[in-house]
Amino acid sequence: MGNSGMRVEHDSMGPVEVPAKALYGAQTQRAVNHFRISGRPMPAAFVQALGHVKAACAQANRDLGLLSDEMADAIIVAADAVSRGEHAEQFPVDVFQTGSGTSSNMNANEVIATLASRHLGTLVHPNDHVNLGQSSNDVIPTALHVAAALALRQRLIPAVLELAECIDRRAADFSGLVKTGRTHLMDAMPVRLDQELGAWAQQMRYGAERLEDGFPRLVELAIGGTAVGTGVNAHPELGDRVARILSRRTGVVFVTKPSRFEGLAAQDTAVETSGQLKTLAVSLMKICNDLRWMNSGPLAGLGEIRLPALQPGSSIMPGKVNPVVPEAVAMICARVMGNDVTIGIAGQSGNFQLNVMLPLIAHDLLESIELLYRGVVLLREKAVEGLMVDESRLRAALERNPILVTALNPVIGYEQGAAIAKRAYGEGRPVLAVALEMTGLDEATLRRLLDPMRLTGIAEEDSGRKT
């Protein structure tokens, strides 16, 4: 025993002082000592995926006769605890570490070996037993894929689809309400509110579809490739067995990479997934900006909708309430877009047989997934579900909209229509009144041609619904 509260551990480089109560050993402590950079450890989802991978490897090695039943069972019990998120404080290695993630792999090996040794009552070695048939070079990419696949399938994709369904329900609540459409932020032809919200819902459904489209590549695992893809020191069946075991453990069907060399040398699938997350972030930011504009005012802005009032909006202006949820989600989207740039740079950062920014890719990809999940849930619960519409505001703006004259173009021509619109703008009068004076069309014909509901694609016989 060295300093108070410390113990001495050894690795191939010699002795290292480690906190007496730590479950990890010398290699983890070296990483803690060397990489005091961000104070941000690897994401919990990644550590839990490491637990799944280590348990699956132990089971596969037992089934292949390479580990005794007792040894394998002890490792599985310990790895299961890690996969459940237990002992999270025992994974302190900074995200900015060795590019292969060796420090995080050894962190898992050492913690699991300590727990397994206690369970078994005899020494379980972190390299010889827990890491049997593995290398950091195939374990870390495998854990990255497992963690991302689970986070997408169990959290983000269901949340995105639930938001789409929520938007659809609210669109149905507002069916029949017509408003002024806008292009270039300027008044345009009318649209129904359910059409406008329906576009948002479709964006979300496409976002989920894009993530699903990449799933066949995300569930491919590099495990079994070991150091450079050749599988040195691993049983030839290890990778396939681990993939099947992980499938049973998680409910997500995993397979091995058709080329384990590609699985180690490149992280194109992570880059692809990040790009899909960025697209989802772009969609969400568009929706958030629409909500903010529609909610603007309440007097000097558009004031078409009212978002739920959640908190005071100003430390100096009493009574001010801001669209805080769309603002927070927009910031999430900005972060995800930034992460995508980082992941793109990291994805091409390696030479020959190994990418050497694996921890950074894992950290930022999982952060993007988790942030988007939380943002999607927040937007649904705190904005969309409680959104209210000011029907009188919609109606008043629609009645004053000279762009309605567009509907008369086939009858009176573009030039006369432009003159009517210009006069209506200048005099602040409805198009109908000006058109009555400037065309030979009777009021009944004009009302039919200028009916806003009809102009949104509803058949004339249905145009008696609320406008």
GROMACS .gro file of C-alpha atoms in nm:
model
  467
    1MET     CA    1   0.000   0.000   0.000
    2GLY     CA    2   0.140   0.339  -0.099
    3ASN     CA    3  -0.022   0.671  -0.017
    4SER     CA    4  -0.325   0.673   0.209
    5GLY     CA    5  -0.630   0.553   0.017
    6MET     CA    6  -0.421   0.418  -0.268
    7ARG     CA    7  -0.302   0.073  -0.375
    8VAL     CA    8  -0.030  -0.032  -0.618
    9GLU     CA    9  -0.122  -0.217  -0.937
   10HIS     CA   10   0.113  -0.346  -1.206
   11ASP     CA   11   0.098  -0.374  -1.583
   12SER     CA   12   0.358  -0.440  -1.852
   13MET     CA   13   0.508  -0.093  -1.792
   14GLY     CA   14   0.547  -0.132  -1.418
   15PRO     CA   15   0.372  -0.022  -1.097
   16VAL     CA   16   0.095   0.241  -1.077
   17GLU     CA   17  -0.087   0.384  -0.777
   18VAL     CA   18  -0.464   0.337  -0.806
   19PRO     CA   19  -0.740   0.449  -0.566
   20ALA     CA   20  -0.789   0.172  -0.315
   21LYS     CA   21  -1.163   0.141  -0.384
   22ALA     CA   22  -1.135   0.150  -0.763
   23LEU     CA   23  -1.248  -0.157  -0.955
   24TYR     CA   24  -1.015  -0.068  -1.241
   25GLY     CA   25  -0.641  -0.124  -1.251
   26ALA     CA   26  -0.315   0.008  -1.384
   27GLN     CA   27  -0.398   0.073  -1.748
   28THR     CA   28  -0.712   0.267  -1.666
   29GLN     CA   29  -0.523   0.474  -1.411
   30ARG     CA   30  -0.252   0.556  -1.663
   31ALA     CA   31  -0.521   0.687  -1.897
   32VAL     CA   32  -0.677   0.892  -1.616
   33ASN     CA   33  -0.335   1.039  -1.538
   34HIS     CA   34  -0.247   1.118  -1.898
   35PHE     CA   35  -0.578   1.238  -2.041
   36ARG     CA   36  -0.695   1.508  -1.802
   37ILE     CA   37  -0.852   1.700  -2.089
   38SER     CA   38  -1.228   1.753  -2.104
   39GLY     CA   39  -1.356   1.591  -1.786
   40ARG     CA   40  -1.611   1.410  -2.005
   41PRO     CA   41  -1.601   1.031  -1.985
   42MET     CA   42  -1.737   0.805  -2.256
   43PRO     CA   43  -2.120   0.803  -2.277
   44ALA     CA   44  -2.311   0.567  -2.051
   45ALA     CA   45  -2.470   0.400  -2.354
   46PHE     CA   46  -2.125   0.317  -2.491
   47VAL     CA   47  -2.004   0.170  -2.161
   48GLN     CA   48  -2.320  -0.039  -2.136
   49ALA     CA   49  -2.265  -0.163  -2.492
   50LEU     CA   50  -1.913  -0.265  -2.389
   51GLY     CA   51  -2.072  -0.472  -2.114
   52HIS     CA   52  -2.293  -0.647  -2.369
   53VAL     CA   53  -1.995  -0.717  -2.596
   54LYS     CA   54  -1.778  -0.854  -2.315
   55ALA     CA   55  -2.058  -1.081  -2.192
   56ALA     CA   56  -2.123  -1.208  -2.544
   57CYS     CA   57  -1.752  -1.276  -2.600
   58ALA     CA   58  -1.727  -1.468  -2.274
   59GLN     CA   59  -2.029  -1.679  -2.365
   60ALA     CA   60  -1.895  -1.748  -2.714
   61ASN     CA   61  -1.551  -1.841  -2.583
   62ARG     CA   62  -1.713  -2.075  -2.328
   63ASP     CA   63  -1.920  -2.242  -2.600
   64LEU     CA   64  -1.604  -2.281  -2.809
   65GLY     CA   65  -1.427  -2.450  -2.516
   66LEU     CA   66  -1.180  -2.165  -2.467
   67LEU     CA   67  -1.303  -2.060  -2.123
   68SER     CA   68  -1.419  -2.282  -1.840
   69ASP     CA   69  -1.785  -2.265  -1.749
   70GLU     CA   70  -1.701  -2.114  -1.411
   71MET     CA   71  -1.469  -1.850  -1.553
   72ALA     CA   72  -1.707  -1.753  -1.832
   73ASP     CA   73  -2.006  -1.737  -1.599
   74ALA     CA   74  -1.820  -1.507  -1.361
   75ILE     CA   75  -1.725  -1.276  -1.648
   76ILE     CA   76  -2.082  -1.277  -1.779
   77VAL     CA   77  -2.223  -1.185  -1.437
   78ALA     CA   78  -1.977  -0.896  -1.409
   79ALA     CA   79  -2.032  -0.779  -1.768
   80ASP     CA   80  -2.408  -0.795  -1.722
   81ALA     CA   81  -2.378  -0.553  -1.431
   82VAL     CA   82  -2.186  -0.312  -1.656
   83SER     CA   83  -2.447  -0.350  -1.932
   84ARG     CA   84  -2.718  -0.250  -1.681
   85GLY     CA   85  -2.534   0.072  -1.604
   86GLU     CA   86  -2.400  -0.036  -1.268
   87HIS     CA   87  -2.055   0.086  -1.156
   88ALA     CA   88  -2.075   0.384  -1.393
   89GLU     CA   89  -1.836   0.579  -1.174
   90GLN     CA   90  -1.568   0.318  -1.249
   91PHE     CA   91  -1.537   0.438  -1.610
   92PRO     CA   92  -1.355   0.771  -1.578
   93VAL     CA   93  -1.144   0.768  -1.895
   94ASP     CA   94  -1.175   1.092  -2.093
   95VAL     CA   95  -1.323   1.085  -2.442
   96PHE     CA   96  -1.001   1.246  -2.566
   97GLN     CA   97  -0.773   0.946  -2.527
   98THR     CA   98  -0.589   0.701  -2.746
   99GLY     CA   99  -0.758   0.699  -3.086
  100SER     CA  100  -0.828   0.327  -3.087
  101GLY     CA  101  -1.017   0.348  -2.758
  102THR     CA  102  -0.772   0.103  -2.600
  103SER     CA  103  -0.799   0.284  -2.268
  104SER     CA  104  -1.176   0.239  -2.260
  105ASN     CA  105  -1.148  -0.125  -2.364
  106MET     CA  106  -0.896  -0.190  -2.088
  107ASN     CA  107  -1.111   0.006  -1.843
  108ALA     CA  108  -1.394  -0.240  -1.915
  109ASN     CA  109  -1.159  -0.538  -1.905
  110GLU     CA  110  -1.017  -0.436  -1.566
  111VAL     CA  111  -1.350  -0.355  -1.402
  112ILE     CA  112  -1.509  -0.676  -1.526
  113ALA     CA  113  -1.203  -0.879  -1.425
  114THR     CA  114  -1.216  -0.739  -1.069
  115LEU     CA  115  -1.588  -0.810  -1.035
  116ALA     CA  116  -1.550  -1.156  -1.187
  117SER     CA  117  -1.254  -1.238  -0.958
  118ARG     CA  118  -1.463  -1.149  -0.655
  119HIS     CA  119  -1.749  -1.363  -0.781
  120LEU     CA  120  -1.528  -1.659  -0.870
  121GLY     CA  121  -1.290  -1.638  -0.576
  122THR     CA  122  -0.985  -1.669  -0.800
  123LEU     CA  123  -0.796  -1.442  -1.039
  124VAL     CA  124  -0.965  -1.344  -1.363
  125HIS     CA  125  -0.716  -1.166  -1.589
  126PRO     CA  126  -0.835  -0.860  -1.785
  127ASN     CA  127  -0.634  -0.947  -2.098
  128ASP     CA  128  -0.610  -1.325  -2.096
  129HIS     CA  129  -0.969  -1.392  -1.992
  130VAL     CA  130  -1.201  -1.092  -2.033
  131ASN     CA  131  -1.033  -0.979  -2.357
  132LEU     CA  132  -0.984  -1.332  -2.494
  133GLY     CA  133  -0.999  -1.337  -2.874
  134GLN     CA  134  -1.046  -0.961  -2.889
  135SER     CA  135  -0.859  -0.640  -2.961
  136SER     CA  136  -0.953  -0.283  -2.885
  137ASN     CA  137  -0.947  -0.241  -3.261
  138ASP     CA  138  -1.254  -0.462  -3.311
  139VAL     CA  139  -1.420  -0.422  -2.970
  140ILE     CA  140  -1.454  -0.042  -2.982
  141PRO     CA  141  -1.611  -0.025  -3.332
  142THR     CA  142  -1.839  -0.312  -3.229
  143ALA     CA  143  -1.950  -0.136  -2.911
  144LEU     CA  144  -2.002   0.185  -3.108
  145HIS     CA  145  -2.239   0.009  -3.350
  146VAL     CA  146  -2.421  -0.177  -3.074
  147ALA     CA  147  -2.472   0.138  -2.867
  148ALA     CA  148  -2.595   0.343  -3.163
  149ALA     CA  149  -2.827   0.070  -3.288
  150LEU     CA  150  -2.985   0.025  -2.946
  151ALA     CA  151  -3.022   0.399  -2.892
  152LEU     CA  152  -3.188   0.445  -3.229
  153ARG     CA  153  -3.417   0.143  -3.211
  154GLN     CA  154  -3.518   0.179  -2.846
  155ARG     CA  155  -3.526   0.557  -2.809
  156LEU     CA  156  -3.492   0.798  -3.098
  157ILE     CA  157  -3.686   0.630  -3.380
  158PRO     CA  158  -3.993   0.554  -3.162
  159ALA     CA  159  -3.986   0.910  -3.025
  160VAL     CA  160  -3.971   1.059  -3.376
  161LEU     CA  161  -4.266   0.848  -3.491
  162GLU     CA  162  -4.459   0.942  -3.179
  163LEU     CA  163  -4.399   1.311  -3.256
  164ALA     CA  164  -4.526   1.254  -3.612
  165GLU     CA  165  -4.841   1.090  -3.475
  166CYS     CA  166  -4.890   1.375  -3.228
  167ILE     CA  167  -4.858   1.632  -3.507
  168ASP     CA  168  -5.110   1.435  -3.713
  169ARG     CA  169  -5.358   1.440  -3.421
  170ARG     CA  170  -5.320   1.813  -3.378
  171ALA     CA  171  -5.356   1.862  -3.754
  172ALA     CA  172  -5.688   1.677  -3.736
  173ASP     CA  173  -5.791   1.907  -3.449
  174PHE     CA  174  -5.740   2.204  -3.681
  175SER     CA  175  -5.885   2.059  -4.002
  176GLY     CA  176  -6.091   2.317  -4.189
  177LEU     CA  177  -5.892   2.614  -4.059
  178VAL     CA  178  -5.747   2.814  -4.347
  179LYS     CA  179  -5.459   3.060  -4.308
  180THR     CA  180  -5.239   3.278  -4.520
  181GLY     CA  181  -4.954   3.082  -4.670
  182ARG     CA  182  -4.613   3.241  -4.681
  183THR     CA  183  -4.319   3.216  -4.917
  184HIS     CA  184  -4.007   3.429  -4.864
  185LEU     CA  185  -4.179   3.525  -4.533
  186MET     CA  186  -4.428   3.717  -4.750
  187ASP     CA  187  -4.801   3.659  -4.794
  188ALA     CA  188  -4.884   3.386  -5.045
  189MET     CA  189  -5.180   3.170  -5.140
  190PRO     CA  190  -5.383   3.019  -4.856
  191VAL     CA  191  -5.319   2.680  -4.702
  192ARG     CA  192  -5.506   2.481  -4.443
  193LEU     CA  193  -5.345   2.451  -4.104
  194ASP     CA  194  -5.369   2.073  -4.122
  195GLN     CA  195  -5.174   2.086  -4.450
  196GLU     CA  196  -4.901   2.295  -4.288
  197LEU     CA  197  -4.874   2.063  -3.989
  198GLY     CA  198  -4.897   1.761  -4.216
  199ALA     CA  199  -4.573   1.868  -4.380
  200TRP     CA  200  -4.404   1.862  -4.038
  201ALA     CA  201  -4.536   1.514  -3.965
  202GLN     CA  202  -4.407   1.389  -4.300
  203GLN     CA  203  -4.064   1.536  -4.227
  204MET     CA  204  -4.055   1.335  -3.906
  205ARG     CA  205  -4.166   1.015  -4.077
  206TYR     CA  206  -3.898   1.059  -4.341
  207GLY     CA  207  -3.644   1.120  -4.064
  208ALA     CA  208  -3.733   0.787  -3.905
  209GLU     CA  209  -3.723   0.615  -4.246
  210ARG     CA  210  -3.376   0.751  -4.318
  211LEU     CA  211  -3.245   0.616  -3.989
  212GLU     CA  212  -3.404   0.278  -4.063
  213ASP     CA  213  -3.252   0.279  -4.412
  214GLY     CA  214  -2.903   0.281  -4.260
  215PHE     CA  215  -2.980   0.007  -4.009
  216PRO     CA  216  -2.863  -0.287  -4.222
  217ARG     CA  217  -2.512  -0.141  -4.213
  218LEU     CA  218  -2.526  -0.028  -3.850
  219VAL     CA  219  -2.601  -0.381  -3.726
  220GLU     CA  220  -2.288  -0.515  -3.895
  221LEU     CA  221  -2.015  -0.570  -3.635
  222ALA     CA  222  -1.637  -0.574  -3.663
  223ILE     CA  223  -1.593  -0.826  -3.379
  224GLY     CA  224  -1.368  -1.116  -3.474
  225GLY     CA  225  -1.132  -0.898  -3.675
  226THR     CA  226  -0.903  -0.839  -3.373
  227ALA     CA  227  -0.596  -0.627  -3.449
  228VAL     CA  228  -0.602  -0.555  -3.825
  229GLY     CA  229  -0.900  -0.753  -3.957
  230THR     CA  230  -0.731  -1.092  -4.001
  231GLY     CA  231  -0.875  -1.233  -3.679
  232VAL     CA  232  -0.540  -1.322  -3.527
  233ASN     CA  233  -0.575  -1.493  -3.183
  234ALA     CA  234  -0.952  -1.527  -3.222
  235HIS     CA  235  -1.142  -1.845  -3.296
  236PRO     CA  236  -1.275  -1.831  -3.655
  237GLU     CA  237  -1.632  -1.868  -3.527
  238LEU     CA  238  -1.605  -1.607  -3.252
  239GLY     CA  239  -1.743  -1.310  -3.445
  240ASP     CA  240  -2.050  -1.486  -3.579
  241ARG     CA  241  -2.126  -1.638  -3.240
  242VAL     CA  242  -2.092  -1.302  -3.066
  243ALA     CA  243  -2.329  -1.141  -3.317
  244ARG     CA  244  -2.592  -1.409  -3.255
  245ILE     CA  245  -2.554  -1.380  -2.878
  246LEU     CA  246  -2.583  -1.001  -2.892
  247SER     CA  247  -2.897  -1.041  -3.100
  248ARG     CA  248  -3.055  -1.257  -2.830
  249ARG     CA  249  -2.940  -1.025  -2.554
  250THR     CA  250  -3.067  -0.702  -2.706
  251GLY     CA  251  -3.352  -0.790  -2.940
  252VAL     CA  252  -3.170  -0.621  -3.229
  253VAL     CA  253  -3.046  -0.859  -3.498
  254PHE     CA  254  -2.670  -0.813  -3.537
  255VAL     CA  255  -2.443  -0.978  -3.794
  256THR     CA  256  -2.071  -0.967  -3.861
  257LYS     CA  257  -1.919  -0.736  -4.119
  258PRO     CA  258  -1.878  -0.889  -4.466
  259SER     CA  259  -1.531  -0.731  -4.453
  260ARG     CA  260  -1.385  -0.697  -4.107
  261PHE     CA  261  -1.098  -0.505  -4.266
  262GLU     CA  262  -1.348  -0.235  -4.361
  263GLY     CA  263  -1.498  -0.253  -4.012
  264LEU     CA  264  -1.166  -0.157  -3.856
  265ALA     CA  265  -1.017   0.068  -4.122
  266ALA     CA  266  -1.326   0.288  -4.181
  267GLN     CA  267  -1.616   0.435  -3.991
  268ASP     CA  268  -1.831   0.517  -4.292
  269THR     CA  269  -2.145   0.376  -4.130
  270ALA     CA  270  -2.106   0.609  -3.833
  271VAL     CA  271  -2.057   0.900  -4.076
  272GLU     CA  272  -2.367   0.791  -4.267
  273THR     CA  273  -2.574   0.764  -3.949
  274SER     CA  274  -2.455   1.106  -3.836
  275GLY     CA  275  -2.564   1.248  -4.170
  276GLN     CA  276  -2.913   1.107  -4.117
  277LEU     CA  277  -2.919   1.257  -3.768
  278LYS     CA  278  -2.815   1.591  -3.916
  279THR     CA  279  -3.103   1.571  -4.164
  280LEU     CA  280  -3.342   1.506  -3.877
  281ALA     CA  281  -3.195   1.805  -3.694
  282VAL     CA  282  -3.249   2.021  -4.003
  283SER     CA  283  -3.614   1.912  -4.014
  284LEU     CA  284  -3.664   1.982  -3.646
  285MET     CA  285  -3.505   2.325  -3.670
  286LYS     CA  286  -3.738   2.415  -3.956
  287ILE     CA  287  -4.038   2.311  -3.744
  288CYS     CA  288  -3.906   2.502  -3.442
  289ASN     CA  289  -3.857   2.816  -3.651
  290ASP     CA  290  -4.210   2.785  -3.793
  291LEU     CA  291  -4.348   2.753  -3.441
  292ARG     CA  292  -4.154   3.058  -3.325
  293TRP     CA  293  -4.277   3.270  -3.615
  294MET     CA  294  -4.638   3.154  -3.582
  295ASN     CA  295  -4.626   3.222  -3.208
  296SER     CA  296  -4.460   3.564  -3.247
  297GLY     CA  297  -4.624   3.865  -3.089
  298PRO     CA  298  -4.867   3.834  -2.928
  299LEU     CA  299  -4.963   4.178  -3.063
  300ALA     CA  300  -4.691   4.290  -3.305
  301GLY     CA  301  -4.610   3.949  -3.455
  302LEU     CA  302  -4.806   3.688  -3.647
  303GLY     CA  303  -4.985   3.560  -3.339
  304GLU     CA  304  -5.141   3.268  -3.526
  305ILE     CA  305  -5.080   3.019  -3.248
  306ARG     CA  306  -5.014   3.021  -2.877
  307LEU     CA  307  -4.754   2.784  -2.737
  308PRO     CA  308  -4.789   2.672  -2.376
  309ALA     CA  309  -4.660   2.937  -2.133
  310LEU     CA  310  -4.389   2.760  -1.935
  311GLN     CA  311  -4.190   3.030  -1.757
  312PRO     CA  312  -4.138   3.407  -1.737
  313GLY     CA  313  -3.955   3.525  -2.045
  314SER     CA  314  -3.763   3.823  -1.918
  315SER     CA  315  -3.577   3.936  -1.609
  316ILE     CA  316  -3.673   4.297  -1.681
  317MET     CA  317  -4.000   4.291  -1.884
  318PRO     CA  318  -4.292   4.166  -1.670
  319GLY     CA  319  -4.547   3.952  -1.846
  320LYS     CA  320  -4.320   3.851  -2.133
  321VAL     CA  321  -4.340   3.483  -2.230
  322ASN     CA  322  -4.099   3.334  -2.484
  323PRO     CA  323  -4.108   3.019  -2.704
  324VAL     CA  324  -3.846   2.851  -2.489
  325VAL     CA  325  -3.901   2.493  -2.605
  326PRO     CA  326  -3.851   2.559  -2.978
  327GLU     CA  327  -3.544   2.765  -2.884
  328ALA     CA  328  -3.397   2.482  -2.676
  329VAL     CA  329  -3.464   2.224  -2.946
  330ALA     CA  330  -3.310   2.453  -3.210
  331MET     CA  331  -2.993   2.466  -3.000
  332ILE     CA  332  -2.994   2.087  -2.985
  333CYS     CA  333  -3.017   2.082  -3.364
  334ALA     CA  334  -2.723   2.319  -3.393
  335ARG     CA  335  -2.516   2.090  -3.170
  336VAL     CA  336  -2.606   1.786  -3.380
  337MET     CA  337  -2.503   1.967  -3.696
  338GLY     CA  338  -2.171   2.054  -3.534
  339ASN     CA  339  -2.125   1.694  -3.422
  340ASP     CA  340  -2.180   1.583  -3.780
  341VAL     CA  341  -1.890   1.800  -3.895
  342THR     CA  342  -1.671   1.650  -3.623
  343ILE     CA  343  -1.774   1.293  -3.710
  344GLY     CA  344  -1.704   1.358  -4.077
  345ILE     CA  345  -1.354   1.477  -4.001
  346ALA     CA  346  -1.300   1.190  -3.756
  347GLY     CA  347  -1.431   0.937  -4.006
  348GLN     CA  348  -1.143   1.000  -4.247
  349SER     CA  349  -0.886   1.018  -3.969
  350GLY     CA  350  -0.684   0.704  -3.986
  351ASN     CA  351  -0.433   0.532  -4.206
  352PHE     CA  352  -0.439   0.184  -4.350
  353GLN     CA  353  -0.597  -0.066  -4.107
  354LEU     CA  354  -0.745   0.149  -3.827
  355ASN     CA  355  -0.944   0.464  -3.769
  356VAL     CA  356  -0.784   0.651  -3.480
  357MET     CA  357  -1.066   0.879  -3.366
  358LEU     CA  358  -1.301   0.604  -3.250
  359PRO     CA  359  -1.377   0.746  -2.902
  360LEU     CA  360  -1.465   1.087  -3.047
  361ILE     CA  361  -1.693   0.932  -3.310
  362ALA     CA  362  -1.866   0.721  -3.047
  363HIS     CA  363  -1.907   1.015  -2.809
  364ASP     CA  364  -2.047   1.259  -3.063
  365LEU     CA  365  -2.270   1.009  -3.243
  366LEU     CA  366  -2.429   0.892  -2.919
  367GLU     CA  367  -2.459   1.248  -2.793
  368SER     CA  368  -2.646   1.343  -3.110
  369ILE     CA  369  -2.885   1.051  -3.074
  370GLU     CA  370  -2.956   1.125  -2.709
  371LEU     CA  371  -2.994   1.500  -2.759
  372LEU     CA  372  -3.234   1.448  -3.048
  373TYR     CA  373  -3.433   1.196  -2.847
  374ARG     CA  374  -3.473   1.436  -2.557
  375GLY     CA  375  -3.546   1.727  -2.791
  376VAL     CA  376  -3.814   1.535  -2.982
  377VAL     CA  377  -3.987   1.431  -2.660
  378LEU     CA  378  -3.967   1.786  -2.523
  379LEU     CA  379  -4.110   1.937  -2.840
  380ARG     CA  380  -4.400   1.694  -2.838
  381GLU     CA  381  -4.486   1.721  -2.469
  382LYS     CA  382  -4.423   2.091  -2.408
  383ALA     CA  383  -4.511   2.252  -2.742
  384VAL     CA  384  -4.710   2.051  -2.995
  385GLU     CA  385  -4.952   1.881  -2.757
  386GLY     CA  386  -5.056   2.210  -2.597
  387LEU     CA  387  -5.051   2.428  -2.908
  388MET     CA  388  -5.358   2.654  -2.945
  389VAL     CA  389  -5.476   2.845  -3.254
  390ASP     CA  390  -5.609   3.202  -3.273
  391GLU     CA  391  -5.878   3.147  -3.535
  392SER     CA  392  -5.981   3.511  -3.547
  393ARG     CA  393  -5.621   3.613  -3.622
  394LEU     CA  394  -5.603   3.363  -3.906
  395ARG     CA  395  -5.933   3.483  -4.049
  396ALA     CA  396  -5.848   3.853  -4.028
  397ALA     CA  397  -5.515   3.810  -4.207
  398LEU     CA  398  -5.671   3.589  -4.473
  399GLU     CA  399  -5.947   3.836  -4.554
  400ARG     CA  400  -5.688   4.113  -4.610
  401ASN     CA  401  -5.459   3.902  -4.827
  402PRO     CA  402  -5.445   4.054  -5.181
  403ILE     CA  403  -5.255   3.748  -5.308
  404LEU     CA  404  -5.593   3.575  -5.329
  405VAL     CA  405  -5.628   3.756  -5.659
  406THR     CA  406  -5.403   3.483  -5.804
  407ALA     CA  407  -5.715   3.269  -5.827
  408LEU     CA  408  -5.858   3.515  -6.082
  409ASN     CA  409  -5.560   3.490  -6.321
  410PRO     CA  410  -5.725   3.233  -6.555
  411VAL     CA  411  -6.027   3.462  -6.588
  412ILE     CA  412  -5.889   3.819  -6.590
  413GLY     CA  413  -5.518   3.766  -6.663
  414TYR     CA  414  -5.200   3.835  -6.467
  415GLU     CA  415  -5.175   4.207  -6.546
  416GLN     CA  416  -5.522   4.298  -6.424
  417GLY     CA  417  -5.474   4.074  -6.124
  418ALA     CA  418  -5.156   4.261  -6.035
  419ALA     CA  419  -5.340   4.592  -6.060
  420ILE     CA  420  -5.614   4.467  -5.829
  421ALA     CA  421  -5.358   4.341  -5.578
  422LYS     CA  422  -5.164   4.668  -5.586
  423ARG     CA  423  -5.478   4.872  -5.525
  424ALA     CA  424  -5.596   4.638  -5.249
  425TYR     CA  425  -5.257   4.671  -5.077
  426GLY     CA  426  -5.253   5.047  -5.113
  427GLU     CA  427  -5.606   5.102  -4.990
  428GLY     CA  428  -5.604   4.828  -4.726
  429ARG     CA  429  -5.921   4.680  -4.871
  430PRO     CA  430  -6.023   4.318  -4.938
  431VAL     CA  431  -5.951   4.181  -5.285
  432LEU     CA  432  -6.318   4.096  -5.329
  433ALA     CA  433  -6.428   4.457  -5.293
  434VAL     CA  434  -6.162   4.590  -5.531
  435ALA     CA  435  -6.224   4.314  -5.787
  436LEU     CA  436  -6.595   4.399  -5.789
  437GLU     CA  437  -6.502   4.750  -5.900
  438MET     CA  438  -6.230   4.658  -6.149
  439THR     CA  439  -6.377   4.353  -6.325
  440GLY     CA  440  -6.707   4.267  -6.481
  441LEU     CA  441  -6.745   3.962  -6.255
  442ASP     CA  442  -7.044   3.945  -6.024
  443GLU     CA  443  -7.008   3.900  -5.650
  444ALA     CA  444  -7.124   3.537  -5.647
  445THR     CA  445  -6.864   3.441  -5.906
  446LEU     CA  446  -6.590   3.629  -5.723
  447ARG     CA  447  -6.680   3.471  -5.391
  448ARG     CA  448  -6.663   3.129  -5.550
  449LEU     CA  449  -6.331   3.193  -5.722
  450LEU     CA  450  -6.176   3.357  -5.415
  451ASP     CA  451  -6.305   3.103  -5.162
  452PRO     CA  452  -5.992   3.029  -4.952
  453MET     CA  453  -6.099   2.675  -4.871
  454ARG     CA  454  -6.148   2.598  -5.237
  455LEU     CA  455  -5.802   2.735  -5.307
  456THR     CA  456  -5.644   2.484  -5.067
  457GLY     CA  457  -5.759   2.193  -5.280
  458ILE     CA  458  -6.099   2.122  -5.123
  459ALA     CA  459  -6.382   2.058  -5.371
  460GLU     CA  460  -6.635   2.338  -5.405
  461GLU     CA  461  -6.914   2.139  -5.250
  462ASP     CA  462  -6.705   2.107  -4.933
  463SER     CA  463  -6.625   2.477  -4.913
  464GLY     CA  464  -6.898   2.553  -4.662
  465ARG     CA  465  -6.674   2.428  -4.380
  466LYS     CA  466  -6.520   2.669  -4.133
  467THR     CA  467  -6.274   2.921  -4.276
   0.00000   0.00000   0.00000
